[in-house]
Coordinates of C-alpha atoms in Angstrom, one line a residue:
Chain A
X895 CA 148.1 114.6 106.0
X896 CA 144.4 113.8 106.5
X897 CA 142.2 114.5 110.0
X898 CA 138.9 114.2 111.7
X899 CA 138.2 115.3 114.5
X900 CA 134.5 115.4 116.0
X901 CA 132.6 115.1 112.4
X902 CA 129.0 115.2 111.8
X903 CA 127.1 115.6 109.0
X904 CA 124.1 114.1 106.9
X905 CA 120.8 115.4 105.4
X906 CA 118.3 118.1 106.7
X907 CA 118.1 117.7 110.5
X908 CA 119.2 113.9 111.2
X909 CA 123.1 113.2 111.4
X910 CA 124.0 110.0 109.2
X911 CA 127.7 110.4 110.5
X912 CA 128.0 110.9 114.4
X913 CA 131.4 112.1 115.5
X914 CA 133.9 110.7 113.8
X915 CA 137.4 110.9 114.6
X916 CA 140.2 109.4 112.3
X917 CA 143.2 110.7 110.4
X918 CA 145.1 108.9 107.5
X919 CA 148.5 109.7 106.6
X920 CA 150.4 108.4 103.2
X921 CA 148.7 105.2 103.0
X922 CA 145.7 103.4 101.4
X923 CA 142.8 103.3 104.0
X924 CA 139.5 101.4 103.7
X925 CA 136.1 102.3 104.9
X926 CA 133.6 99.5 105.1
X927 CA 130.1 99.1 106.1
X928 CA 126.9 98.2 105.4
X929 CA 124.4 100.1 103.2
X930 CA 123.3 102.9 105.3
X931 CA 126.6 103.0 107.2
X932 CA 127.2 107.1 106.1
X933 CA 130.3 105.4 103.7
X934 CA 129.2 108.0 100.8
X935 CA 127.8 110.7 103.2
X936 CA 131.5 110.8 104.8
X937 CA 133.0 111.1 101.4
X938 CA 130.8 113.7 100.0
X939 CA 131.9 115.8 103.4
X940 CA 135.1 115.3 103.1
X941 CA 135.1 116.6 99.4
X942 CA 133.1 119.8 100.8
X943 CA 129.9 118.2 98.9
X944 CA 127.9 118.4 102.3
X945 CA 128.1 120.6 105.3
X946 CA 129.5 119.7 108.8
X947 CA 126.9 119.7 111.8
X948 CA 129.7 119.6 114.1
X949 CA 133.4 118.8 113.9
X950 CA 136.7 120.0 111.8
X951 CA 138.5 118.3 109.0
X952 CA 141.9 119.1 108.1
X953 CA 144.0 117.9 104.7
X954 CA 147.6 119.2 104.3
X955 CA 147.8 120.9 107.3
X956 CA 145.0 123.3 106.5
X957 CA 141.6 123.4 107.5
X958 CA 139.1 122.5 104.6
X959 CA 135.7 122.1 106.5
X960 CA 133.6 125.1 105.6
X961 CA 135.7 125.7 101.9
X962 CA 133.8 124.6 99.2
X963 CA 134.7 122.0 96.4
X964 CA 136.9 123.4 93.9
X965 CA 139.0 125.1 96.5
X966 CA 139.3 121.5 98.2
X967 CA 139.8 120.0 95.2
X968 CA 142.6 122.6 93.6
X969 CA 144.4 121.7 97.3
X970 CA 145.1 118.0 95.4
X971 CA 142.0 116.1 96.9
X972 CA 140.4 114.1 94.5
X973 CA 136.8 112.7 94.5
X974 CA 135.5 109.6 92.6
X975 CA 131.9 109.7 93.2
X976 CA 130.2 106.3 93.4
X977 CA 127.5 107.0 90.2
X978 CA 127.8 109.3 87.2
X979 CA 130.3 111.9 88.2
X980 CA 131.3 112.7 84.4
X981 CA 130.3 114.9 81.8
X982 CA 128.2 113.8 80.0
X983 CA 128.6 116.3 76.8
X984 CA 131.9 116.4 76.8
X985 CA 134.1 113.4 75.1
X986 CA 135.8 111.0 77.2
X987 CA 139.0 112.7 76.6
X988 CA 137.7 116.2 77.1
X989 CA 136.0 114.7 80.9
X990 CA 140.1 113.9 81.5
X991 CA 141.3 117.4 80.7
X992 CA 139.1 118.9 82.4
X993 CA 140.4 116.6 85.6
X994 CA 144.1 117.8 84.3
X995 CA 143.4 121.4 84.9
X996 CA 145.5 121.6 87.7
X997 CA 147.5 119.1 87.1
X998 CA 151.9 120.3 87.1
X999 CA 152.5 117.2 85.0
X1000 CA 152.0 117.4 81.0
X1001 CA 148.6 116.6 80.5
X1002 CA 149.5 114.2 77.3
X1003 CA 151.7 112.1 79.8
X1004 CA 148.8 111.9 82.0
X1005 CA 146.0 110.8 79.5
X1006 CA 148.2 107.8 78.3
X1007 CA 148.7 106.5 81.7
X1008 CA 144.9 106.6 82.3
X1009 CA 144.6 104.7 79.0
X1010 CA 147.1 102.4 79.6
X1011 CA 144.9 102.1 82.7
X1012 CA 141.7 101.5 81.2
X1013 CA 142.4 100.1 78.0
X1014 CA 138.8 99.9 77.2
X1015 CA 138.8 104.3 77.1
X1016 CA 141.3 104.4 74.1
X1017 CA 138.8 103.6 71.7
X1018 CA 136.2 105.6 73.2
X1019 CA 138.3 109.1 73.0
X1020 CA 136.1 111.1 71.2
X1021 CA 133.2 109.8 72.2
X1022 CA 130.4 111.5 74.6
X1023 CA 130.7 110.5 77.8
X1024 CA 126.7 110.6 77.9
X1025 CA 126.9 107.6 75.9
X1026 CA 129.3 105.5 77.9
X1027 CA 128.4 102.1 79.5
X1028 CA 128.0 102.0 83.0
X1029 CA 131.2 100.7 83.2
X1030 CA 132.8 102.4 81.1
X1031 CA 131.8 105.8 83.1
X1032 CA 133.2 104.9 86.5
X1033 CA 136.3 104.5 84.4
X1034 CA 136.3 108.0 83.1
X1035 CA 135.6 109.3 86.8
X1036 CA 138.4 107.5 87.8
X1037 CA 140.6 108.4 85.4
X1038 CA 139.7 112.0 85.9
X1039 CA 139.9 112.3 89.2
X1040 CA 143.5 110.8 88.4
X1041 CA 144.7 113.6 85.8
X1042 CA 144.5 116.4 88.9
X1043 CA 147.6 116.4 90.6
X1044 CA 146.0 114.9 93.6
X1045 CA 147.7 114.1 97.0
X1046 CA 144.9 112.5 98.7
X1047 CA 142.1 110.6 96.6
X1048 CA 138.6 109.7 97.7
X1049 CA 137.3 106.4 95.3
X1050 CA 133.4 105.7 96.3
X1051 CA 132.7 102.0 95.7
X1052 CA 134.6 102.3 92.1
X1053 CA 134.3 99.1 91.3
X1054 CA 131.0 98.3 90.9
X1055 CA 129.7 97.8 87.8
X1056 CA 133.1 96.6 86.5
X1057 CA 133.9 93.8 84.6
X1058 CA 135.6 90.5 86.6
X1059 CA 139.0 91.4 84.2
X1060 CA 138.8 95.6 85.4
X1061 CA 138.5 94.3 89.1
X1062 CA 141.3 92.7 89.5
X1063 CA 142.9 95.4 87.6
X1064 CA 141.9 98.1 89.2
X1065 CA 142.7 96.8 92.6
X1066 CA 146.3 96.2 91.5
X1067 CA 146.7 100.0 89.9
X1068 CA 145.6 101.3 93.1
X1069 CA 148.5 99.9 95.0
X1070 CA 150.6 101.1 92.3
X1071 CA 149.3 104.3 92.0
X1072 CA 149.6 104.9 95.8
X1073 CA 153.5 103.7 95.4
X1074 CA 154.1 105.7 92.7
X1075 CA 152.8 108.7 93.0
X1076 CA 153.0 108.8 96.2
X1077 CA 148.6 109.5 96.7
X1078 CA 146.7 108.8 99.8
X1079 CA 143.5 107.3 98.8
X1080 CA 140.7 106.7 100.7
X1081 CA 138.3 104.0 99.0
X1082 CA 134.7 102.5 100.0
X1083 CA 134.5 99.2 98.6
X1084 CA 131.5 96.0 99.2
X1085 CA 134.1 93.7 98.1
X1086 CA 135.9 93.7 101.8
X1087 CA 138.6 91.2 100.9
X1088 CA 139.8 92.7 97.9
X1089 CA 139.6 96.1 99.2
X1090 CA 142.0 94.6 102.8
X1091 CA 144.3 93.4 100.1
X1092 CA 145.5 96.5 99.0
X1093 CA 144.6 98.8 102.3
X1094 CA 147.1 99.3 104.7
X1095 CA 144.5 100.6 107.6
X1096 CA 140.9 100.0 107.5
X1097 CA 138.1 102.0 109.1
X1098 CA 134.9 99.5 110.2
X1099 CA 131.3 102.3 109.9
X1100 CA 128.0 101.4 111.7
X1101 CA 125.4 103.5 111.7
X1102 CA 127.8 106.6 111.5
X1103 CA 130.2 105.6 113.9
X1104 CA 134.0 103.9 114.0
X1105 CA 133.1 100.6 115.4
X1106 CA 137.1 99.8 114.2
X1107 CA 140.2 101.4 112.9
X1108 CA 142.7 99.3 112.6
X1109 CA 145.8 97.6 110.4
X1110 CA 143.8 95.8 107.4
X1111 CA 145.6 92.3 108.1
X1112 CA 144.9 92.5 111.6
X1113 CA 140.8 93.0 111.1
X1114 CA 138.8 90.2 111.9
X1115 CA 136.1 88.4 110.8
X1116 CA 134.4 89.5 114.0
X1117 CA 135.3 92.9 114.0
X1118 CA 133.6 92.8 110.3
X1119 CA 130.5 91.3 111.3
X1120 CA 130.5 93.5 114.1
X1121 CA 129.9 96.5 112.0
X1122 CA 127.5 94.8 109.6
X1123 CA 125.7 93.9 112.2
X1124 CA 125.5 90.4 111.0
Chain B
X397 CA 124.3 85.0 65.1
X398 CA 125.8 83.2 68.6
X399 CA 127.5 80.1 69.2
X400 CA 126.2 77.7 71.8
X401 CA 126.3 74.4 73.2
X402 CA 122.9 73.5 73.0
X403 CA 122.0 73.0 76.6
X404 CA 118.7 74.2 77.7
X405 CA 119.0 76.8 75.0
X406 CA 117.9 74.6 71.6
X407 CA 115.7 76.8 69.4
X408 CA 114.9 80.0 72.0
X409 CA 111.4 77.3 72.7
X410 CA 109.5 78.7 75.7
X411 CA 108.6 76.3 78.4
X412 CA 105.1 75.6 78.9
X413 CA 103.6 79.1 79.9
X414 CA 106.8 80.8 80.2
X415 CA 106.4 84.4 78.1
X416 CA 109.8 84.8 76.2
X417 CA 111.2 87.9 74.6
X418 CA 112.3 87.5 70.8
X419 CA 115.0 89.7 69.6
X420 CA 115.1 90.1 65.7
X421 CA 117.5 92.6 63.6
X422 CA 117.8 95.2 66.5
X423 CA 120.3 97.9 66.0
X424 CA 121.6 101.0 68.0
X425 CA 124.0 103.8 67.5
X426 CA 125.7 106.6 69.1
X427 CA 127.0 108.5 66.8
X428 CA 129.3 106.5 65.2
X429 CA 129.2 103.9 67.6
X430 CA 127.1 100.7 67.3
X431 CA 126.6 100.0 70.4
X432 CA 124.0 97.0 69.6
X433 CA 123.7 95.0 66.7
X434 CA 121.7 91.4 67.5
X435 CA 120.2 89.8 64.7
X436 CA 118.1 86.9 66.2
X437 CA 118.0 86.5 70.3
X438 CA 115.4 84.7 72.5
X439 CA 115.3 85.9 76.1
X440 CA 113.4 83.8 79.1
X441 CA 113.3 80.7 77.8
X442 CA 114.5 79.6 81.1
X443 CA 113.9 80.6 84.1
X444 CA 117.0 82.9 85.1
X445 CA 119.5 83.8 82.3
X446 CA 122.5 85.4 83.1
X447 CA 123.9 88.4 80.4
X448 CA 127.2 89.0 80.5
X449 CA 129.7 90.8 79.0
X450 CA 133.0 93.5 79.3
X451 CA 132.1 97.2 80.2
X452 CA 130.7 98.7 76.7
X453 CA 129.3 95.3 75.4
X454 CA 125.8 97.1 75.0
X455 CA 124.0 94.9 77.9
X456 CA 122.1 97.9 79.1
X457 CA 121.0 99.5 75.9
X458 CA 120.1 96.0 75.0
X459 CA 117.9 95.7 78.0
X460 CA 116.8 99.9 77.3
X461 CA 115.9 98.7 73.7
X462 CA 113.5 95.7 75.1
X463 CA 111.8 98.6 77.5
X464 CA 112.1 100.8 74.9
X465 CA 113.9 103.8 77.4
X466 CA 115.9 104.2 74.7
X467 CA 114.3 104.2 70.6
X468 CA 116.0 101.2 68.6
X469 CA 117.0 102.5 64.8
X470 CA 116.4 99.6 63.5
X471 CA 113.9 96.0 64.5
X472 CA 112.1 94.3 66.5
X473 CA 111.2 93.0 70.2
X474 CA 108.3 91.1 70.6
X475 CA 106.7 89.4 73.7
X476 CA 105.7 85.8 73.0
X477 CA 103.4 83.8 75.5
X478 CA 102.8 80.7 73.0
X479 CA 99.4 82.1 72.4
X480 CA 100.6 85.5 70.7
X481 CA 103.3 87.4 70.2
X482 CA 102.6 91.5 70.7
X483 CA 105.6 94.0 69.3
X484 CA 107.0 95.5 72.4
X485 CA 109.2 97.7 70.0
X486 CA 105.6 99.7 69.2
X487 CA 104.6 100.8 72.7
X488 CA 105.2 102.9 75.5
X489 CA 107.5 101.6 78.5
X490 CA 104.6 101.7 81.3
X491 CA 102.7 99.8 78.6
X492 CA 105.4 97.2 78.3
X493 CA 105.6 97.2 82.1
X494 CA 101.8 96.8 82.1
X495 CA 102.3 93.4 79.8
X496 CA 104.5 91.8 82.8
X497 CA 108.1 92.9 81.4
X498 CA 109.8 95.2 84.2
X499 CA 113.3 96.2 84.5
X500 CA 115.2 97.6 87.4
X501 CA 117.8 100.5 86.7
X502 CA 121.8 99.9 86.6
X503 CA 122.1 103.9 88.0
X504 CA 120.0 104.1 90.9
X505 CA 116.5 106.0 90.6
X506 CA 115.3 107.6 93.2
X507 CA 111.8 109.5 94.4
X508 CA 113.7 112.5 96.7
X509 CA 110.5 113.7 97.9
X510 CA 109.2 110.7 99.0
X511 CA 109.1 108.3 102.3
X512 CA 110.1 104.7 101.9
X513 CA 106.7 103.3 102.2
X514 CA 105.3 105.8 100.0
X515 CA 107.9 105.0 97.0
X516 CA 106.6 101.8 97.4
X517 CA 102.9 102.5 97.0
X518 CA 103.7 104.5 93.9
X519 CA 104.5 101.3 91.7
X520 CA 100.9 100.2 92.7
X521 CA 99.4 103.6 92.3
X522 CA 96.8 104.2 89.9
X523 CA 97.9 107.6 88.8
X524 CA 101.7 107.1 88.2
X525 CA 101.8 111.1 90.3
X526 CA 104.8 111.2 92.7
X527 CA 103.4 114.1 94.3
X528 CA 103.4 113.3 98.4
X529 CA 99.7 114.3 98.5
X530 CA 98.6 112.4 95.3
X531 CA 100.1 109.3 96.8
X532 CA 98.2 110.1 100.0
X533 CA 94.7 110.0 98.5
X534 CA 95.1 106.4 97.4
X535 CA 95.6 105.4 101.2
X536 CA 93.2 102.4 99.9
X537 CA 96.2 100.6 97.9
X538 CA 97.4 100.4 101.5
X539 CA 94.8 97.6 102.4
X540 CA 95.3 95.6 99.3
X541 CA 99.6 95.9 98.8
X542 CA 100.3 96.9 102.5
X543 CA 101.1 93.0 104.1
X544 CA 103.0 92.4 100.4
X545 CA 104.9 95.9 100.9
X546 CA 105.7 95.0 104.6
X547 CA 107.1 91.5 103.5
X548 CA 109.7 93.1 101.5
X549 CA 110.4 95.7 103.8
X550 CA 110.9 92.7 106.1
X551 CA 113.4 90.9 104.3
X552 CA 115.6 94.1 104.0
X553 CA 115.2 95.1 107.5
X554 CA 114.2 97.9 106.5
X555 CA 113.6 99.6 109.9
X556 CA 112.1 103.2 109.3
X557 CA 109.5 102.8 106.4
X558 CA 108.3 106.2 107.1
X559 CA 111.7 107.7 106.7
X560 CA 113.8 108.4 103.4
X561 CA 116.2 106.4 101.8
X562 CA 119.5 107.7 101.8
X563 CA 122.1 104.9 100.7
X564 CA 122.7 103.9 97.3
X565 CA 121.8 100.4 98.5
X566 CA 118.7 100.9 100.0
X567 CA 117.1 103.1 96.9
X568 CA 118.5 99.8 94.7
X569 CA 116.2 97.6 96.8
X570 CA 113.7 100.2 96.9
X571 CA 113.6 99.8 92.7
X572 CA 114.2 96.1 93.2
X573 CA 110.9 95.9 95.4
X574 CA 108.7 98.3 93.2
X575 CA 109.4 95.9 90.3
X576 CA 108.3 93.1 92.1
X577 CA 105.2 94.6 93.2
X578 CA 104.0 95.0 89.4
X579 CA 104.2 91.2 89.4
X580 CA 105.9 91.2 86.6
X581 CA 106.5 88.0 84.2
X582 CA 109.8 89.0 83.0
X583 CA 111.8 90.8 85.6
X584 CA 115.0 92.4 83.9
X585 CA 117.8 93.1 86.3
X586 CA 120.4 96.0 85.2
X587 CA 123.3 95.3 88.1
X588 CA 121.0 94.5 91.1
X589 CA 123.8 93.9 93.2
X590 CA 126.5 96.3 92.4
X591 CA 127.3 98.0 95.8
X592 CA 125.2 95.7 98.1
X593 CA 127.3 93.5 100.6
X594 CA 127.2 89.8 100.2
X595 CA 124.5 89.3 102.8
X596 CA 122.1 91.7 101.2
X597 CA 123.1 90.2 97.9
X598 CA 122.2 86.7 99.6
X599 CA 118.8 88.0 100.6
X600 CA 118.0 89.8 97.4
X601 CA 119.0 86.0 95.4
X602 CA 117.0 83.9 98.0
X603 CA 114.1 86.2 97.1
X604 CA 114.0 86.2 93.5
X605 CA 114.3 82.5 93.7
X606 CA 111.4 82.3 95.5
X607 CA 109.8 84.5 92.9
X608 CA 111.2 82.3 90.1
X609 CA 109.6 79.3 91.9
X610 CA 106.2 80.9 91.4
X611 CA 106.5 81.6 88.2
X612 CA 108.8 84.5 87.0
X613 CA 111.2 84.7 84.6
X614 CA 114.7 86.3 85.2
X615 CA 117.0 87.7 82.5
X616 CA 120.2 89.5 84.6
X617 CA 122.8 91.8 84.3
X618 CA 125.7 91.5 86.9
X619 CA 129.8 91.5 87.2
X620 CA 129.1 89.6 90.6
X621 CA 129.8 86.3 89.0
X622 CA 129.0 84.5 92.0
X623 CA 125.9 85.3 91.6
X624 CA 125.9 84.4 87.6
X625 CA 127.6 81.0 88.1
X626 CA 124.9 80.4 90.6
X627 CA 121.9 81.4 89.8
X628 CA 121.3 81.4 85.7
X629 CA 120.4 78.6 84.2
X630 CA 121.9 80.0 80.7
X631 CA 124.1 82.4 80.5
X632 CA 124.0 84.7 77.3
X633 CA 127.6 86.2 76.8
X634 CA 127.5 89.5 75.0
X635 CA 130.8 91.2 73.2
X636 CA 130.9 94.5 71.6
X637 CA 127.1 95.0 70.6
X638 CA 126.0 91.5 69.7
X639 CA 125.6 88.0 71.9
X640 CA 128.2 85.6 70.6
X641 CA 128.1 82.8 72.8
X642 CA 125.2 81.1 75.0
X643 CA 125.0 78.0 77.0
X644 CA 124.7 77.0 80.8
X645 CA 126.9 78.6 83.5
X646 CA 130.1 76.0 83.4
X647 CA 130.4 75.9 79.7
X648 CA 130.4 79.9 79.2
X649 CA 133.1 79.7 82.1
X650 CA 135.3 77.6 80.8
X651 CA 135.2 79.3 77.0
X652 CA 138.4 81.3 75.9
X653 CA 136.8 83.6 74.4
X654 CA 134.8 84.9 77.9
X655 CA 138.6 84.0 80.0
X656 CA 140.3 86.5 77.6
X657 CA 137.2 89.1 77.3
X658 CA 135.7 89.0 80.6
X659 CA 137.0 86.9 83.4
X660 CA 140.8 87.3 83.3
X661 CA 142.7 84.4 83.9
X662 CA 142.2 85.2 87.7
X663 CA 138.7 83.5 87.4
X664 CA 139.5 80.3 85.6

């Protein structure tokens, strides 16, 4: 469903990821790392945010390095970034339509699964997004990203900045969403042992390389210290 | 007007020198959303207190209203050192930050143009210009904030000063260290942790209790409730505009009303 083969990328002349070669099929996969790793940089180049220096991705068979965003994204890959990532003057309903845009299923259907979700949006529906909580915003990204009609999505650290009851939450809808819906997602996450629990494979980043890729019950305290470098 | 169970919090009364913040009738809306509504709050009576709350309970706008980033419709917020109290709600934000109340941002702020070490020396500069070549003239800061600037730059391992921060969690210490280097009295922390790994988190803690030793007071915003439990002295819990409950860390943890709004029963 999902490969990469040779990838490198970052900012002006300096590569923050340094060939990278992975591929993740209909699963949950984990990146972790410490800050600096390249966990966001890889993201944003998968999503066709950031250019490739060297190297090919490919997502349902087709290759999507070189396309830009919205013809990723209309090919069902979702991106939650890890700050902002809504609009902020539309409402928080209006943010979800515009994620439903290409979505098959009725968008109605959709929106009450993201508030069922997120009970904390229902409220909030006509509200500007601009005006959200921290909190509250990542949870409009999410949902948004969750209206399209994605196959494979990309969550960037989303939760931080949630509440303790959210967390525990969200991990659990992941798993279920995955199930299902049947979506590949692809999540960054600090919280390493939360972010194992519901990961079937897990990718270990160091300084913009794979220092593991593994099964996430079989990674290791060592393997994790490994690539923090701690 | 919150409920509380009296320990360490009696009265908002500042310890001997402490400078505490004093909260009186403050309102904000969005639209039709009241987002803040506190009638009478004392913040930095002790030395770290925790704020708490679910996603939308107005922590940050509270803590925008005290900087005044965002305009209040309605009261007050005053700084009180025992000696005189000076209405925060009536100046400018560098001139609050200039009185020794500093707050780091929840969404991370960033200077793109600028090197590390340079983003540093602009919290210290005297003309608040991010211009590379405006910063560069006041090479001289270098000689009086230079071995403080290193010292931070050493506890984060920060290897490349003269590079650019690229991570979201290096550009939160980056904000985290240009607070500290305004000295501030009150440091006001919007999520310093979020997104930092639990080492980092460790070494940003172990600093600002070094800090808090000297002499500063905290007042923090965080999910990460290790670091809550752990490190306030009183936590103020905060619910939809308003702080309703305040006490010391095991008594707001054990309270049904922050089990059933906040923590889940996966935290009791």
């Amino acid at each position: 469903m999902f490969e990469a083969s040779g990838v490198r990328c970052g900012y002006e002349d300096i590569d923050v990821i340094k060939g990278l070669d992975f591929s993740v099929g209909e699963e949950v996969f984990a990146i972790l790392g410490a800050n600096g790793a390249g966990k966001t940089t890889l993201l944003s180049a998968i999503a066709g945010l950031l250019p490739l220096s060297a190297g090919r991705i490919r997502f349902g068979g087709e290759t999507i390095s070189g396309l830009p965003p919205w013809r990723i994204a209309a090919m069902g890959l979702g991106f939650v970034p890890q700050e902002r990532g809504v609009f902020g003057d539309l409402t928080v309903l209006d943010n979800l339509r515009v994620g439903g845009l290409v979505a098959r299923q009725a968008r109605g259907d959709r929106i009450d699964e993201i508030m069922e979700l997120f009970p904390a949006l229902a409220g909030l529906r006509n509200q500007r997004a601009g005006t959200l909580s921290g909190g509250e915003t990542k949870m409009v990204a999410a949902g948004r990203a969750l209206m399209q009609d994605a196959k494979l999505l990309l969550m960037d650290e989303p939760t931080a900045g949630l509440s303790p009851l959210y967390v525990e939450n969200f991990f659990d809808r992941i798993r279920q969403i995955h199930e299902t819906k049947q979506v590949a997602i692809i999540i960054t996450e600090q919280n390493a042992t939360k972010a194992l629990e519901v990961a079937d494979r897990a990718m270990v980043l160091s300084l913009g390389e794979a220092t593991t890729i593994t099964d996430a019950k079989n990674l290791t305290t060592d393997q994790l210290r490994k690539g923090y470098q701690i | 007007m919150s409920e509380g169970n009296g320990q360490g919090t009696e009265g908002g009364a500042a310890a001997p020198g402490r400078a505490v913040i004093r909260i009186r009738g403050l309102t904000k809306s969005f639209g039709d959303q009241t987002v803040v509504h506190v009638d009478d709050l004392v913040l930095g009576a002790q030395p770290v207190e925790g704020l708490i709350g679910p996603n939308g309970a107005g922590k940050t706008t509270l803590m925008r209203l005290i900087m005044r980033s965002t305009r209040a419709d309605t009261g007050s917020v005053t700084l009180d050192d025992g000696a005189s109290e000076v209405a925060l709600s009536k100046l400018a934000p560098h001139r609050i930050a200039s009185l020794g109340v500093v707050k780091t941002n929840q969404v991370t702020q960033d200077f793109a143009g600028l090197t590390i070490w340079d983003s540093l020396l602009l919290a210290v500069a005297q003309r608040r210009d991010e211009r590379p070549h405006r910063i560069y003239r006041e090479r001289h800061l270098v000689e009086r904030y230079g071995e403080e600037i290193q010292s931070y730059l050493d506890v984060f391992e920060f290897s490349e000063p003269g590079g650019f921060a690229h991570s979201t969690g290096e550009k939160k210490l980056l904000d985290l260290i240009r607070c500290l280097l305004l000295n501030p009295k009150i440091l006001l922390l919007d999520e310093p942790t979020a997104g930092l790994p639990e080492d980092v988190t460790a070494q940003v803690i172990e600093l600002l209790r070094a800090k808090v030793a000297a002499g500063m007071s905290v007042i923090i915003v965080e999910h990460d409730l290790d670091v809550i439990w752990g490190f306030s002295d009183v936590v103020h819990f905060m619910a939809e505009g308003d702080v309703i409950l305040e006490g010391d860390p095991d008594y707001i943890r054990a309270h049904s009303t922050v089990v059933e709004k906040y923590l889940g029963s996966g935290h009791v």
